mmCIF file of N, CA and C in Angstrom:
data_model
loop_
_atom_site.group_PDB
_atom_site.id
_atom_site.type_symbol
_atom_site.label_atom_id
_atom_site.label_comp_id
_atom_site.label_asym_id
_atom_site.label_seq_id
_atom_site.Cartn_x
_atom_site.Cartn_y
_atom_site.Cartn_z
ATOM 1 N N MET C 1 -81.789 -28.700 49.310
ATOM 2 C CA MET C 1 -81.708 -28.784 48.333
ATOM 3 C C MET C 1 -83.205 -28.474 47.653
ATOM 4 N N ASP C 2 -83.375 -27.086 47.241
ATOM 5 C CA ASP C 2 -85.361 -26.761 47.279
ATOM 6 C C ASP C 2 -85.846 -28.114 46.052
ATOM 7 N N PHE C 3 -87.405 -27.812 45.897
ATOM 8 C CA PHE C 3 -87.698 -29.008 45.406
ATOM 9 C C PHE C 3 -87.682 -28.320 43.624
ATOM 10 N N LYS C 4 -88.025 -27.203 43.230
ATOM 11 C CA LYS C 4 -87.408 -26.651 41.877
ATOM 12 C C LYS C 4 -85.871 -26.479 41.608
ATOM 13 N N ARG C 5 -84.983 -26.781 42.277
ATOM 14 C CA ARG C 5 -83.791 -27.369 41.579
ATOM 15 C C ARG C 5 -83.696 -28.258 41.683
ATOM 16 N N MET C 6 -84.602 -29.060 42.283
ATOM 17 C CA MET C 6 -84.193 -30.865 42.391
ATOM 18 C C MET C 6 -84.652 -30.846 40.631
ATOM 19 N N MET C 7 -85.962 -30.115 40.724
ATOM 20 C CA MET C 7 -86.769 -30.843 39.006
ATOM 21 C C MET C 7 -85.880 -30.413 38.291
ATOM 22 N N ARG C 8 -85.405 -29.036 38.127
ATOM 23 C CA ARG C 8 -84.448 -28.683 37.125
ATOM 24 C C ARG C 8 -83.612 -29.926 37.012
ATOM 25 N N GLY C 9 -82.892 -30.101 37.430
ATOM 26 C CA GLY C 9 -81.615 -31.126 37.868
ATOM 27 C C GLY C 9 -81.955 -32.707 37.075
ATOM 28 N N LEU C 10 -83.484 -32.961 37.980
ATOM 29 C CA LEU C 10 -83.394 -34.249 36.818
ATOM 30 C C LEU C 10 -83.970 -34.309 35.549
ATOM 31 N N ALA C 11 -84.756 -32.735 35.199
ATOM 32 C CA ALA C 11 -84.487 -33.017 33.561
ATOM 33 C C ALA C 11 -83.508 -32.548 32.869
ATOM 34 N N VAL C 12 -82.266 -31.974 33.059
ATOM 35 C CA VAL C 12 -81.479 -31.711 32.541
ATOM 36 C C VAL C 12 -81.131 -33.309 32.157
ATOM 37 N N VAL C 13 -80.614 -34.466 33.586
ATOM 38 C CA VAL C 13 -80.593 -35.766 33.025
ATOM 39 C C VAL C 13 -81.587 -36.602 32.178
ATOM 40 N N VAL C 14 -82.486 -35.833 32.686
ATOM 41 C CA VAL C 14 -82.789 -36.806 31.727
ATOM 42 C C VAL C 14 -83.139 -36.949 30.247
ATOM 43 N N LEU C 15 -83.004 -35.046 29.545
ATOM 44 C CA LEU C 15 -82.484 -34.637 28.485
ATOM 45 C C LEU C 15 -81.068 -34.967 27.914
ATOM 46 N N ALA C 16 -80.155 -35.429 28.524
ATOM 47 C CA ALA C 16 -78.992 -36.286 28.296
ATOM 48 C C ALA C 16 -78.555 -37.280 28.037
ATOM 49 N N VAL C 17 -79.636 -38.363 29.186
ATOM 50 C CA VAL C 17 -79.966 -39.568 28.831
ATOM 51 C C VAL C 17 -80.333 -39.686 27.506
ATOM 52 N N GLY C 18 -81.734 -39.319 27.015
ATOM 53 C CA GLY C 18 -82.403 -39.069 25.910
ATOM 54 C C GLY C 18 -81.279 -38.689 24.392
ATOM 55 N N ALA C 19 -80.028 -37.584 24.974
ATOM 56 C CA ALA C 19 -79.701 -37.547 23.863
ATOM 57 C C ALA C 19 -78.575 -38.386 23.622
ATOM 58 N N LEU C 20 -78.061 -39.651 24.647
ATOM 59 C CA LEU C 20 -77.085 -40.606 24.249
ATOM 60 C C LEU C 20 -78.263 -41.719 23.890
ATOM 61 N N THR C 21 -79.123 -42.672 24.065
ATOM 62 C CA THR C 21 -79.658 -43.210 23.569
ATOM 63 C C THR C 21 -79.847 -43.192 21.839
ATOM 64 N N PRO C 22 -79.100 -44.803 21.751
ATOM 65 C CA PRO C 22 -79.046 -45.054 20.399
ATOM 66 C C PRO C 22 -79.832 -44.820 19.330
ATOM 67 N N GLY C 23 -80.184 -44.421 18.107
ATOM 68 C CA GLY C 23 -80.972 -44.568 17.242
ATOM 69 C C GLY C 23 -82.453 -44.257 17.277
ATOM 70 N N HIS C 24 -83.456 -44.464 16.727
ATOM 71 C CA HIS C 24 -84.907 -43.910 16.835
ATOM 72 C C HIS C 24 -86.051 -44.818 16.399
ATOM 73 N N ALA C 25 -87.136 -45.293 16.498
ATOM 74 C CA ALA C 25 -88.282 -46.442 16.326
ATOM 75 C C ALA C 25 -87.753 -46.765 15.040
ATOM 76 N N ALA C 26 -87.689 -45.269 14.093
ATOM 77 C CA ALA C 26 -87.936 -46.054 12.892
ATOM 78 C C ALA C 26 -87.051 -46.721 12.606
ATOM 79 N N ASP C 27 -85.805 -46.212 12.869
ATOM 80 C CA ASP C 27 -84.430 -46.912 12.123
ATOM 81 C C ASP C 27 -84.297 -48.446 13.162
ATOM 82 N N GLU C 28 -84.990 -48.709 14.070
ATOM 83 C CA GLU C 28 -85.161 -50.171 14.855
ATOM 84 C C GLU C 28 -85.639 -51.595 14.305
ATOM 85 N N PHE C 29 -85.179 -52.326 14.206
ATOM 86 C CA PHE C 29 -85.688 -53.554 13.640
ATOM 87 C C PHE C 29 -86.647 -54.308 13.901
ATOM 88 N N PRO C 30 -87.971 -54.317 13.756
ATOM 89 C CA PRO C 30 -89.150 -54.892 14.347
ATOM 90 C C PRO C 30 -89.315 -56.258 14.642
ATOM 91 N N PHE C 31 -87.990 -56.127 15.737
ATOM 92 C CA PHE C 31 -88.123 -57.795 16.445
ATOM 93 C C PHE C 31 -89.333 -57.842 17.489
ATOM 94 N N ASP C 32 -89.398 -59.459 17.202
ATOM 95 C CA ASP C 32 -90.828 -60.074 17.638
ATOM 96 C C ASP C 32 -92.390 -59.967 17.337
ATOM 97 N N GLN C 33 -92.205 -59.066 16.004
ATOM 98 C CA GLN C 33 -93.434 -58.696 15.235
ATOM 99 C C GLN C 33 -94.004 -59.698 13.884
ATOM 100 N N GLU C 34 -94.332 -60.068 13.522
ATOM 101 C CA GLU C 34 -94.846 -60.782 12.237
ATOM 102 C C GLU C 34 -94.321 -59.745 11.019
ATOM 103 N N LEU C 35 -93.954 -59.997 10.422
ATOM 104 C CA LEU C 35 -93.694 -59.293 8.855
ATOM 105 C C LEU C 35 -94.226 -60.263 7.838
ATOM 106 N N LEU C 36 -95.296 -59.962 7.354
ATOM 107 C CA LEU C 36 -95.702 -60.137 6.053
ATOM 108 C C LEU C 36 -95.095 -60.063 4.908
ATOM 109 N N LEU C 37 -94.931 -60.609 3.871
ATOM 110 C CA LEU C 37 -93.815 -60.258 2.433
ATOM 111 C C LEU C 37 -95.162 -60.101 1.726
ATOM 112 N N ASP C 38 -94.950 -58.462 1.153
ATOM 113 C CA ASP C 38 -96.023 -57.792 0.804
ATOM 114 C C ASP C 38 -95.939 -57.930 -1.002
ATOM 115 N N VAL C 39 -96.546 -59.466 -0.828
ATOM 116 C CA VAL C 39 -97.104 -59.829 -2.599
ATOM 117 C C VAL C 39 -98.575 -60.412 -2.000
ATOM 118 N N GLU C 40 -99.219 -60.989 -3.652
ATOM 119 C CA GLU C 40 -100.596 -61.281 -3.830
ATOM 120 C C GLU C 40 -100.205 -63.099 -3.395
ATOM 121 N N PRO C 41 -100.738 -63.357 -2.807
ATOM 122 C CA PRO C 41 -101.423 -64.829 -2.351
ATOM 123 C C PRO C 41 -100.603 -65.673 -3.281
ATOM 124 N N ILE C 42 -100.211 -66.552 -3.740
ATOM 125 C CA ILE C 42 -100.096 -67.645 -4.905
ATOM 126 C C ILE C 42 -101.807 -68.796 -4.426
ATOM 127 N N PRO C 43 -102.698 -68.702 -5.088
ATOM 128 C CA PRO C 43 -104.001 -70.120 -5.407
ATOM 129 C C PRO C 43 -103.053 -70.702 -5.431
ATOM 130 N N PRO C 44 -104.356 -71.963 -4.514
ATOM 131 C CA PRO C 44 -105.214 -71.675 -3.819
ATOM 132 C C PRO C 44 -105.020 -71.187 -2.402
ATOM 133 N N ALA C 45 -104.335 -71.326 -1.590
ATOM 134 C CA ALA C 45 -104.409 -70.880 -0.468
ATOM 135 C C ALA C 45 -104.289 -69.127 -0.432
ATOM 136 N N LYS C 46 -104.370 -68.775 0.886
ATOM 137 C CA LYS C 46 -104.292 -67.085 1.045
ATOM 138 C C LYS C 46 -103.024 -66.843 1.939
ATOM 139 N N ARG C 47 -102.337 -68.202 2.298
ATOM 140 C CA ARG C 47 -101.123 -67.752 3.282
ATOM 141 C C ARG C 47 -99.850 -66.709 1.825
ATOM 142 N N VAL C 48 -98.974 -66.011 2.599
ATOM 143 C CA VAL C 48 -98.131 -65.759 2.244
ATOM 144 C C VAL C 48 -96.825 -65.895 2.945
ATOM 145 N N PRO C 49 -96.239 -65.803 2.630
ATOM 146 C CA PRO C 49 -94.170 -66.145 3.422
ATOM 147 C C PRO C 49 -94.420 -65.411 4.540
ATOM 148 N N VAL C 50 -93.808 -65.814 5.954
ATOM 149 C CA VAL C 50 -94.259 -64.568 7.346
ATOM 150 C C VAL C 50 -92.952 -64.817 8.326
ATOM 151 N N LEU C 51 -92.062 -63.787 8.295
ATOM 152 C CA LEU C 51 -90.599 -63.605 9.350
ATOM 153 C C LEU C 51 -91.049 -63.149 10.693
ATOM 154 N N THR C 52 -90.446 -64.050 11.400
ATOM 155 C CA THR C 52 -90.738 -63.101 12.598
ATOM 156 C C THR C 52 -89.462 -63.146 13.643
ATOM 157 N N VAL C 53 -88.500 -62.133 13.741
ATOM 158 C CA VAL C 53 -87.166 -62.419 14.162
ATOM 159 C C VAL C 53 -87.102 -62.017 15.469
ATOM 160 N N SER C 54 -86.958 -63.040 16.565
ATOM 161 C CA SER C 54 -86.932 -62.772 17.754
ATOM 162 C C SER C 54 -85.378 -61.692 18.357
ATOM 163 N N ASP C 55 -85.444 -61.375 19.285
ATOM 164 C CA ASP C 55 -84.114 -60.198 19.524
ATOM 165 C C ASP C 55 -82.551 -61.134 19.982
ATOM 166 N N ASP C 56 -83.206 -62.384 20.201
ATOM 167 C CA ASP C 56 -82.087 -63.464 20.000
ATOM 168 C C ASP C 56 -81.262 -63.756 18.731
ATOM 169 N N GLY C 57 -82.138 -63.454 17.746
ATOM 170 C CA GLY C 57 -81.765 -63.512 16.379
ATOM 171 C C GLY C 57 -82.363 -64.699 15.883
ATOM 172 N N SER C 58 -83.173 -65.624 16.866
ATOM 173 C CA SER C 58 -83.713 -67.244 16.243
ATOM 174 C C SER C 58 -84.999 -66.437 15.701
ATOM 175 N N THR C 59 -85.428 -67.361 14.792
ATOM 176 C CA THR C 59 -86.440 -66.599 14.102
ATOM 177 C C THR C 59 -87.077 -67.954 13.428
ATOM 178 N N THR C 60 -88.395 -67.721 12.968
ATOM 179 C CA THR C 60 -88.774 -68.936 12.095
ATOM 180 C C THR C 60 -89.486 -68.439 11.263
ATOM 181 N N ILE C 61 -89.075 -68.954 9.905
ATOM 182 C CA ILE C 61 -89.932 -68.681 8.978
ATOM 183 C C ILE C 61 -91.016 -69.466 8.097
ATOM 184 N N ASP C 62 -92.093 -68.891 7.992
ATOM 185 C CA ASP C 62 -93.219 -69.692 7.022
ATOM 186 C C ASP C 62 -93.326 -69.222 5.688
ATOM 187 N N LEU C 63 -93.244 -70.147 4.947
ATOM 188 C CA LEU C 63 -93.411 -69.921 3.427
ATOM 189 C C LEU C 63 -94.590 -70.388 2.289
ATOM 190 N N TRP C 64 -94.453 -70.803 1.316
ATOM 191 C CA TRP C 64 -95.335 -70.912 0.853
ATOM 192 C C TRP C 64 -96.475 -71.850 1.875
ATOM 193 N N CYS C 65 -95.479 -73.055 1.436
ATOM 194 C CA CYS C 65 -96.179 -74.313 2.051
ATOM 195 C C CYS C 65 -95.376 -74.686 3.286
ATOM 196 N N ARG C 66 -94.243 -74.397 3.581
ATOM 197 C CA ARG C 66 -93.599 -75.147 4.333
ATOM 198 C C ARG C 66 -93.115 -74.029 5.769
ATOM 199 N N THR C 67 -91.991 -74.168 6.945
ATOM 200 C CA THR C 67 -91.762 -73.355 7.760
ATOM 201 C C THR C 67 -90.711 -74.132 7.920
ATOM 202 N N VAL C 68 -89.148 -72.947 8.330
ATOM 203 C CA VAL C 68 -88.158 -72.862 8.373
ATOM 204 C C VAL C 68 -87.741 -72.352 9.320
ATOM 205 N N PRO C 69 -86.724 -73.216 10.359
ATOM 206 C CA PRO C 69 -85.917 -72.129 11.630
ATOM 207 C C PRO C 69 -84.656 -71.564 10.994
ATOM 208 N N ALA C 70 -84.148 -70.659 11.122
ATOM 209 C CA ALA C 70 -83.500 -69.517 10.563
ATOM 210 C C ALA C 70 -82.953 -69.489 12.038
ATOM 211 N N ARG C 71 -81.522 -68.748 11.608
ATOM 212 C CA ARG C 71 -81.080 -67.539 12.738
ATOM 213 C C ARG C 71 -80.296 -66.327 11.817
ATOM 214 N N VAL C 72 -81.023 -65.459 12.428
ATOM 215 C CA VAL C 72 -80.915 -64.175 11.736
ATOM 216 C C VAL C 72 -79.316 -62.918 12.840
ATOM 217 N N GLN C 73 -78.740 -62.360 12.168
ATOM 218 C CA GLN C 73 -77.786 -61.468 12.731
ATOM 219 C C GLN C 73 -77.684 -60.232 11.831
ATOM 220 N N ILE C 74 -78.212 -59.363 13.016
ATOM 221 C CA ILE C 74 -78.405 -58.180 12.175
ATOM 222 C C ILE C 74 -77.234 -57.098 13.516
ATOM 223 N N GLU C 75 -77.163 -56.525 12.411
ATOM 224 C CA GLU C 75 -75.759 -55.122 13.203
ATOM 225 C C GLU C 75 -75.728 -54.162 12.399
ATOM 226 N N GLN C 76 -76.518 -52.962 12.725
ATOM 227 C CA GLN C 76 -76.936 -51.487 12.203
ATOM 228 C C GLN C 76 -78.132 -52.309 11.422
ATOM 229 N N HIS C 77 -77.552 -51.909 9.887
ATOM 230 C CA HIS C 77 -78.412 -51.681 8.928
ATOM 231 C C HIS C 77 -77.520 -53.209 8.550
ATOM 232 N N ALA C 78 -77.019 -54.079 8.272
ATOM 233 C CA ALA C 78 -76.278 -55.330 7.262
ATOM 234 C C ALA C 78 -77.317 -56.107 8.376
ATOM 235 N N ILE C 79 -77.738 -57.230 7.542
ATOM 236 C CA ILE C 79 -78.250 -58.366 8.029
ATOM 237 C C ILE C 79 -77.921 -59.728 7.374
ATOM 238 N N ARG C 80 -77.751 -60.585 8.023
ATOM 239 C CA ARG C 80 -77.578 -61.673 7.469
ATOM 240 C C ARG C 80 -78.486 -62.950 7.884
ATOM 241 N N ILE C 81 -78.824 -64.058 6.754
ATOM 242 C CA ILE C 81 -79.844 -64.742 7.424
ATOM 243 C C ILE C 81 -79.601 -66.500 7.288
ATOM 244 N N GLU C 82 -79.506 -67.585 8.131
ATOM 245 C CA GLU C 82 -78.893 -67.906 7.734
ATOM 246 C C GLU C 82 -80.452 -69.425 7.881
ATOM 247 N N THR C 83 -80.642 -70.169 6.491
ATOM 248 C CA THR C 83 -81.815 -71.045 7.063
ATOM 249 C C THR C 83 -81.277 -72.190 7.776
ATOM 250 N N ALA C 84 -81.904 -73.325 8.209
ATOM 251 C CA ALA C 84 -82.174 -74.872 8.049
ATOM 252 C C ALA C 84 -82.904 -75.796 6.565
ATOM 253 N N PRO C 85 -82.106 -76.817 6.339
ATOM 254 C CA PRO C 85 -82.837 -76.807 4.883
ATOM 255 C C PRO C 85 -84.092 -76.548 4.783
ATOM 256 N N LEU C 86 -84.727 -76.936 3.773
ATOM 257 C CA LEU C 86 -86.162 -77.059 3.707
ATOM 258 C C LEU C 86 -86.405 -78.250 3.829
ATOM 259 N N PRO C 87 -87.208 -78.781 4.541
ATOM 260 C CA PRO C 87 -88.356 -79.454 5.177
ATOM 261 C C PRO C 87 -88.819 -80.315 3.856
ATOM 262 N N GLU C 88 -88.734 -81.937 3.703
ATOM 263 C CA GLU C 88 -89.371 -82.959 2.832
ATOM 264 C C GLU C 88 -91.167 -82.563 3.579
ATOM 265 N N VAL C 89 -90.854 -82.795 4.606
ATOM 266 C CA VAL C 89 -92.525 -83.005 4.411
ATOM 267 C C VAL C 89 -93.537 -81.802 4.772
ATOM 268 N N LEU C 90 -94.864 -81.442 4.213
ATOM 269 C CA LEU C 90 -95.281 -80.675 4.467
ATOM 270 C C LEU C 90 -95.781 -80.619 5.806
ATOM 271 N N PRO C 91 -96.009 -79.213 6.961
ATOM 272 C CA PRO C 91 -97.250 -79.368 7.779
ATOM 273 C C PRO C 91 -98.454 -79.827 7.620
ATOM 274 N N LEU C 92 -98.730 -80.414 9.171
ATOM 275 C CA LEU C 92 -100.073 -81.256 8.927
ATOM 276 C C LEU C 92 -101.263 -80.491 8.968
ATOM 277 N N TYR C 93 -101.014 -79.181 8.925
ATOM 278 C CA TYR C 93 -102.503 -78.642 8.757
ATOM 279 C C TYR C 93 -102.664 -77.926 7.235
ATOM 280 N N MET C 94 -101.836 -78.309 6.269
ATOM 281 C CA MET C 94 -101.601 -77.880 4.952
ATOM 282 C C MET C 94 -102.843 -78.971 4.201
ATOM 283 N N SER C 95 -104.077 -78.654 4.080
ATOM 284 C CA SER C 95 -104.718 -79.436 3.564
ATOM 285 C C SER C 95 -104.544 -79.838 2.298
ATOM 286 N N ASP C 96 -105.058 -81.022 1.353
ATOM 287 C CA ASP C 96 -104.572 -81.433 0.390
ATOM 288 C C ASP C 96 -104.822 -80.865 -0.845
ATOM 289 N N GLY C 97 -103.649 -80.208 -1.695
ATOM 290 C CA GLY C 97 -104.302 -79.403 -3.137
ATOM 291 C C GLY C 97 -103.591 -77.998 -2.587
ATOM 292 N N GLN C 98 -103.108 -77.537 -0.855
ATOM 293 C CA GLN C 98 -102.706 -76.622 -1.613
ATOM 294 C C GLN C 98 -101.522 -75.923 -1.402
ATOM 295 N N CYS C 99 -100.755 -76.911 -1.437
ATOM 296 C CA CYS C 99 -99.459 -77.296 -1.978
ATOM 297 C C CYS C 99 -99.217 -77.547 -3.677
ATOM 298 N N THR C 100 -99.357 -76.494 -4.289
ATOM 299 C CA THR C 100 -99.010 -76.872 -5.664
ATOM 300 C C THR C 100 -98.177 -76.895 -6.378
ATOM 301 N N GLU C 101 -96.945 -77.395 -7.475
ATOM 302 C CA GLU C 101 -95.827 -77.259 -7.814
ATOM 303 C C GLU C 101 -95.728 -76.246 -7.556
ATOM 304 N N THR C 102 -96.006 -75.033 -7.981
ATOM 305 C CA THR C 102 -95.423 -73.395 -8.184
ATOM 306 C C THR C 102 -95.698 -72.854 -6.846
ATOM 307 N N ARG C 103 -96.271 -73.445 -5.856
ATOM 308 C CA ARG C 103 -96.177 -72.663 -4.192
ATOM 309 C C ARG C 103 -94.918 -73.671 -4.050
ATOM 310 N N MET C 104 -95.191 -75.008 -4.219
ATOM 311 C CA MET C 104 -93.595 -75.689 -3.874
ATOM 312 C C MET C 104 -92.273 -75.041 -4.335
ATOM 313 N N GLN C 105 -92.289 -74.650 -5.268
ATOM 314 C CA GLN C 105 -91.022 -74.078 -6.163
ATOM 315 C C GLN C 105 -90.545 -72.612 -5.823
ATOM 316 N N ALA C 106 -91.858 -71.744 -4.997
ATOM 317 C CA ALA C 106 -92.137 -70.560 -4.660
ATOM 318 C C ALA C 106 -91.110 -70.510 -3.524
ATOM 319 N N ASP C 107 -91.338 -71.983 -2.265
ATOM 320 C CA ASP C 107 -90.334 -71.686 -1.030
ATOM 321 C C ASP C 107 -88.777 -71.928 -1.615
ATOM 322 N N VAL C 108 -88.695 -73.046 -2.740
ATOM 323 C CA VAL C 108 -87.166 -73.330 -2.773
ATOM 324 C C VAL C 108 -86.742 -71.591 -3.360
ATOM 325 N N GLU C 109 -86.918 -70.869 -4.247
ATOM 326 C CA GLU C 109 -86.508 -69.101 -4.501
ATOM 327 C C GLU C 109 -87.080 -68.625 -3.681
ATOM 328 N N PHE C 110 -87.878 -68.211 -2.962
ATOM 329 C CA PHE C 110 -87.670 -67.589 -1.664
ATOM 330 C C PHE C 110 -86.464 -68.030 -0.351
ATOM 331 N N LEU C 111 -87.053 -68.779 -0.456
ATOM 332 C CA LEU C 111 -85.756 -68.683 0.510
ATOM 333 C C LEU C 111 -84.127 -69.501 0.484
ATOM 334 N N ALA C 112 -84.282 -69.229 -1.221
ATOM 335 C CA ALA C 112 -82.676 -68.705 -1.770
ATOM 336 C C ALA C 112 -82.526 -67.050 -1.482
ATOM 337 N N ALA C 113 -83.295 -66.489 -1.694
ATOM 338 C CA ALA C 113 -83.219 -64.831 -2.187
ATOM 339 C C ALA C 113 -83.150 -64.479 -0.697
ATOM 340 N N LEU C 114 -83.949 -65.034 0.691
ATOM 341 C CA LEU C 114 -83.573 -64.390 2.030
ATOM 342 C C LEU C 114 -82.092 -64.670 1.962
ATOM 343 N N THR C 115 -81.674 -65.927 2.094
ATOM 344 C CA THR C 115 -80.464 -66.464 2.323
ATOM 345 C C THR C 115 -78.837 -65.464 1.401
ATOM 346 N N GLN C 116 -78.960 -64.333 0.637
ATOM 347 C CA GLN C 116 -78.633 -63.694 -0.402
ATOM 348 C C GLN C 116 -79.185 -62.309 0.330
ATOM 349 N N VAL C 117 -79.837 -61.637 1.392
ATOM 350 C CA VAL C 117 -80.316 -60.565 1.490
ATOM 351 C C VAL C 117 -78.860 -60.318 2.169
ATOM 352 N N THR C 118 -78.545 -59.420 2.409
ATOM 353 C CA THR C 118 -77.466 -57.966 3.140
ATOM 354 C C THR C 118 -77.327 -56.882 3.976
ATOM 355 N N ASP C 119 -78.195 -56.289 3.076
ATOM 356 C CA ASP C 119 -78.797 -55.219 4.630
ATOM 357 C C ASP C 119 -80.729 -54.836 4.280
ATOM 358 N N TRP C 120 -80.586 -54.038 4.942
ATOM 359 C CA TRP C 120 -82.299 -53.820 5.735
ATOM 360 C C TRP C 120 -82.708 -52.318 6.464
ATOM 361 N N GLN C 121 -83.545 -52.235 5.802
ATOM 362 C CA GLN C 121 -84.133 -50.236 5.913
ATOM 363 C C GLN C 121 -85.496 -50.461 6.189
ATOM 364 N N ARG C 122 -86.113 -49.727 7.435
ATOM 365 C CA ARG C 122 -87.413 -49.560 8.090
ATOM 366 C C ARG C 122 -87.826 -48.406 6.825
ATOM 367 N N THR C 123 -89.114 -48.653 6.090
ATOM 368 C CA THR C 123 -89.919 -47.744 5.990
ATOM 369 C C THR C 123 -91.801 -47.930 5.741
ATOM 370 N N GLY C 124 -91.543 -46.930 6.748
ATOM 371 C CA GLY C 124 -93.075 -46.873 7.615
ATOM 372 C C GLY C 124 -93.667 -47.831 8.503
ATOM 373 N N ASP C 125 -94.112 -48.796 7.446
ATOM 374 C CA ASP C 125 -95.026 -49.497 8.653
ATOM 375 C C ASP C 125 -94.139 -51.226 8.243
ATOM 376 N N GLY C 126 -93.074 -50.941 7.354
ATOM 377 C CA GLY C 126 -92.598 -52.247 7.171
ATOM 378 C C GLY C 126 -90.646 -52.045 6.869
ATOM 379 N N VAL C 127 -90.260 -52.974 6.362
ATOM 380 C CA VAL C 127 -89.234 -53.504 6.669
ATOM 381 C C VAL C 127 -88.614 -53.915 5.138
ATOM 382 N N VAL C 128 -88.182 -53.583 4.415
ATOM 383 C CA VAL C 128 -87.179 -53.660 3.123
ATOM 384 C C VAL C 128 -85.618 -54.481 2.875
ATOM 385 N N LEU C 129 -85.857 -55.650 2.680
ATOM 386 C CA LEU C 129 -84.272 -56.860 2.637
ATOM 387 C C LEU C 129 -83.882 -56.510 1.148
ATOM 388 N N ASN C 130 -82.090 -56.161 1.413
ATOM 389 C CA ASN C 130 -81.780 -55.899 -0.146
ATOM 390 C C ASN C 130 -80.456 -56.843 0.135
ATOM 391 N N GLY C 131 -80.281 -57.244 -1.409
ATOM 392 C CA GLY C 131 -79.317 -58.272 -1.286
ATOM 393 C C GLY C 131 -78.085 -57.530 -2.974
ATOM 394 N N PRO C 132 -77.554 -58.698 -3.512
ATOM 395 C CA PRO C 132 -76.747 -57.647 -4.453
ATOM 396 C C PRO C 132 -78.119 -57.692 -5.897
ATOM 397 N N ALA C 133 -77.778 -56.938 -7.111
ATOM 398 C CA ALA C 133 -77.991 -56.239 -7.617
ATOM 399 C C ALA C 133 -79.221 -56.679 -8.610
ATOM 400 N N GLU C 134 -78.911 -58.259 -9.061
ATOM 401 C CA GLU C 134 -79.914 -59.187 -9.178
ATOM 402 C C GLU C 134 -81.159 -59.338 -8.469
ATOM 403 N N LEU C 135 -80.829 -59.447 -6.952
ATOM 404 C CA LEU C 135 -81.749 -60.138 -6.070
ATOM 405 C C LEU C 135 -82.750 -58.569 -6.095
ATOM 406 N N LYS C 136 -84.277 -58.840 -6.452
ATOM 407 C CA LYS C 136 -85.355 -58.026 -6.385
ATOM 408 C C LYS C 136 -85.434 -57.695 -4.847
ATOM 409 N N PRO C 137 -85.590 -56.254 -4.450
ATOM 410 C CA PRO C 137 -86.466 -55.871 -2.742
ATOM 411 C C PRO C 137 -86.729 -56.750 -2.217
ATOM 412 N N LEU C 138 -87.027 -57.063 -1.428
ATOM 413 C CA LEU C 138 -87.767 -58.291 -0.461
ATOM 414 C C LEU C 138 -88.561 -57.443 0.463
ATOM 415 N N ARG C 139 -89.680 -56.635 0.025
ATOM 416 C CA ARG C 139 -90.533 -55.769 1.016
ATOM 417 C C ARG C 139 -91.659 -56.346 2.014
ATOM 418 N N PHE C 140 -91.026 -56.647 3.632
ATOM 419 C CA PHE C 140 -92.308 -56.854 4.046
ATOM 420 C C PHE C 140 -93.116 -55.631 4.659
ATOM 421 N N ARG C 141 -94.247 -55.871 5.305
ATOM 422 C CA ARG C 141 -95.192 -55.194 6.075
ATOM 423 C C ARG C 141 -95.231 -55.846 7.336
ATOM 424 N N VAL C 142 -94.955 -55.110 8.600
ATOM 425 C CA VAL C 142 -95.561 -55.791 9.661
ATOM 426 C C VAL C 142 -97.394 -55.755 10.429
ATOM 427 N N SER C 143 -97.722 -57.020 10.628
ATOM 428 C CA SER C 143 -98.696 -57.640 11.011
ATOM 429 C C SER C 143 -99.444 -56.693 11.539
ATOM 430 N N SER C 144 -100.648 -56.065 11.096
ATOM 431 C CA SER C 144 -101.236 -55.450 11.508
ATOM 432 C C SER C 144 -102.470 -56.007 13.108
ATOM 433 N N HIS C 145 -102.296 -57.122 13.077
ATOM 434 C CA HIS C 145 -102.824 -58.204 14.101
ATOM 435 C C HIS C 145 -101.961 -59.174 15.331
#
């Protein structure tokens, strides 16, 4: 077999494998990347909720004040998030006054919303999580750092 024929055969194999590969990067969930809730911070701290999902489904959800471990199941564009209970104690790194009643209530409400999401979609540099009609879509952007 000459070199040109071998290279043509290799090109055909590469094209065939590429055509069989499911999904595109734009349709893939951004595993192992920090997803920041696309909202303004609640004063006095600048922290916003962050979701980081490993490809095995384990995740850590950094809320307005607290952090909760969770499991995420993704099948195509369906998503289900099961969280551990909200911890009673605040993280040691939170300084006095950062976790106001407003921020603590936002933890409860955001965690409740996350457990209701049913599907996701990729939008540019982010992800939108959707649930029942009464649930406002949760928009996340991929962290740039």
